[in-house]
mmCIF file of C-alpha atoms in Angstrom:
data_model
loop_
_atom_site.group_PDB
_atom_site.id
_atom_site.type_symbol
_atom_site.label_atom_id
_atom_site.label_comp_id
_atom_site.label_asym_id
_atom_site.label_seq_id
_atom_site.Cartn_x
_atom_site.Cartn_y
_atom_site.Cartn_z
ATOM 1 C CA MET H 12 61.654 12.902 10.456
ATOM 2 C CA ILE H 13 61.804 13.104 6.802
ATOM 3 C CA THR H 14 60.014 15.619 5.010
ATOM 4 C CA ARG H 15 59.200 15.637 1.174
ATOM 5 C CA ARG H 16 57.504 18.388 -0.623
ATOM 6 C CA ASN H 17 55.947 18.163 -4.123
ATOM 7 C CA GLY H 18 54.118 21.699 -4.812
ATOM 8 C CA SER H 19 51.670 22.236 -2.402
ATOM 9 C CA VAL H 20 51.789 18.964 -0.782
ATOM 10 C CA ALA H 21 54.092 18.206 2.076
ATOM 11 C CA GLU H 22 54.736 14.658 3.750
ATOM 12 C CA VAL H 23 56.274 13.722 6.908
ATOM 13 C CA ASP H 24 56.982 10.109 8.021
ATOM 14 C CA ILE H 25 56.827 9.718 11.981
ATOM 15 C CA HIS H 26 57.249 5.833 12.066
ATOM 16 C CA GLY H 27 58.983 4.948 15.170
ATOM 17 C CA MET H 28 58.533 7.960 17.280
ATOM 18 C CA ASN H 29 56.452 8.159 20.276
ATOM 19 C CA PRO H 30 53.681 10.262 20.435
ATOM 20 C CA SER H 31 55.040 13.105 22.222
ATOM 21 C CA ASP H 32 57.928 13.198 20.267
ATOM 22 C CA ALA H 33 55.879 13.147 16.991
ATOM 23 C CA ARG H 34 53.507 15.789 18.199
ATOM 24 C CA ARG H 35 56.502 17.959 18.864
ATOM 25 C CA GLU H 36 58.158 17.570 15.459
ATOM 26 C CA ILE H 37 54.662 17.914 13.518
ATOM 27 C CA LEU H 38 53.862 21.476 15.328
ATOM 28 C CA GLN H 39 57.429 22.647 14.575
ATOM 29 C CA LEU H 40 56.872 21.561 10.953
ATOM 30 C CA LEU H 41 53.705 23.332 10.686
ATOM 31 C CA ASP H 42 55.411 26.507 12.305
ATOM 32 C CA ARG H 43 57.969 26.387 9.427
ATOM 33 C CA LEU H 44 55.733 25.183 6.425
ATOM 34 C CA PRO H 45 55.472 28.050 3.895
ATOM 35 C CA ASN H 46 52.087 29.401 3.139
ATOM 36 C CA ASP H 47 51.884 28.064 -0.053
ATOM 37 C CA VAL H 48 51.575 24.540 1.462
ATOM 38 C CA THR H 49 47.854 23.746 1.695
ATOM 39 C CA GLU H 50 48.032 19.890 2.415
ATOM 40 C CA LEU H 51 50.600 17.612 4.815
ATOM 41 C CA HIS H 52 50.437 14.060 4.477
ATOM 42 C CA VAL H 53 51.462 12.354 7.888
ATOM 43 C CA ILE H 54 52.725 8.757 7.564
ATOM 44 C CA HIS H 55 52.095 7.129 10.715
ATOM 45 C CA GLY H 56 51.545 3.307 9.919
ATOM 46 C CA TYR H 57 48.640 1.272 11.327
ATOM 47 C CA ARG H 58 49.870 -2.044 11.800
ATOM 48 C CA GLY H 59 52.483 -1.735 14.764
ATOM 49 C CA GLY H 60 49.438 -0.011 17.060
ATOM 50 C CA ASN H 61 47.133 3.005 16.811
ATOM 51 C CA SER H 62 48.807 5.745 19.377
ATOM 52 C CA LEU H 63 50.612 7.805 16.408
ATOM 53 C CA ARG H 64 47.179 7.465 14.646
ATOM 54 C CA ALA H 65 45.149 8.449 17.409
ATOM 55 C CA MET H 66 47.403 11.355 18.314
ATOM 56 C CA VAL H 67 47.382 12.993 14.885
ATOM 57 C CA GLN H 68 43.631 12.250 14.025
ATOM 58 C CA ASN H 69 42.420 13.003 17.694
ATOM 59 C CA SER H 70 44.474 15.425 19.923
ATOM 60 C CA LEU H 71 46.889 17.106 17.152
ATOM 61 C CA THR H 72 45.609 20.865 16.959
ATOM 62 C CA HIS H 73 47.663 23.983 15.427
ATOM 63 C CA PRO H 74 46.247 27.152 14.110
ATOM 64 C CA ARG H 75 46.935 26.265 10.334
ATOM 65 C CA ILE H 76 45.002 22.829 10.617
ATOM 66 C CA ALA H 77 41.603 23.345 8.734
ATOM 67 C CA ARG H 78 40.358 19.955 9.098
ATOM 68 C CA LYS H 79 41.925 16.236 8.996
ATOM 69 C CA MET H 80 40.997 13.015 7.023
ATOM 70 C CA GLN H 81 42.282 9.600 6.817
ATOM 71 C CA SER H 82 43.562 8.710 3.519
ATOM 72 C CA PHE H 83 41.268 6.251 1.409
ATOM 73 C CA LEU H 84 44.099 4.660 -0.105
ATOM 74 C CA ASN H 85 46.183 3.999 2.922
ATOM 75 C CA GLU H 86 45.074 3.481 6.403
ATOM 76 C CA GLY H 87 48.572 4.418 7.591
ATOM 77 C CA VAL H 88 48.478 8.334 6.402
ATOM 78 C CA THR H 89 46.061 11.316 7.677
ATOM 79 C CA LYS H 90 45.844 14.061 5.325
ATOM 80 C CA ILE H 91 46.052 17.550 7.263
ATOM 81 C CA PHE H 92 44.359 20.311 4.987
ATOM 82 C CA LEU H 93 46.055 23.551 6.139
ATOM 83 C CA LYS H 94 44.753 27.158 6.525
ATOM 84 C CA ARG H 95 46.810 30.105 4.940
ATOM 85 C CA ARG H 96 48.024 32.414 7.142
#
């Protein structure tokens, strides 16, 4: 998993992971992200199947998640907006 950060936005790429491993990695990342990070972009792809996108958009839950939205510019990215702790 590669994570990049640009100000209040962090990015994680879960390409090639299975849904359960990807969920575990994202949840661990959400636990570690500083409070000033307010948005997480999850790059899951969309051409090689929809299991990662479905997991992120439909079943991923965490106390910091305020809402989720598929990127308008890239179907392979879901934006997760975060609550402050």
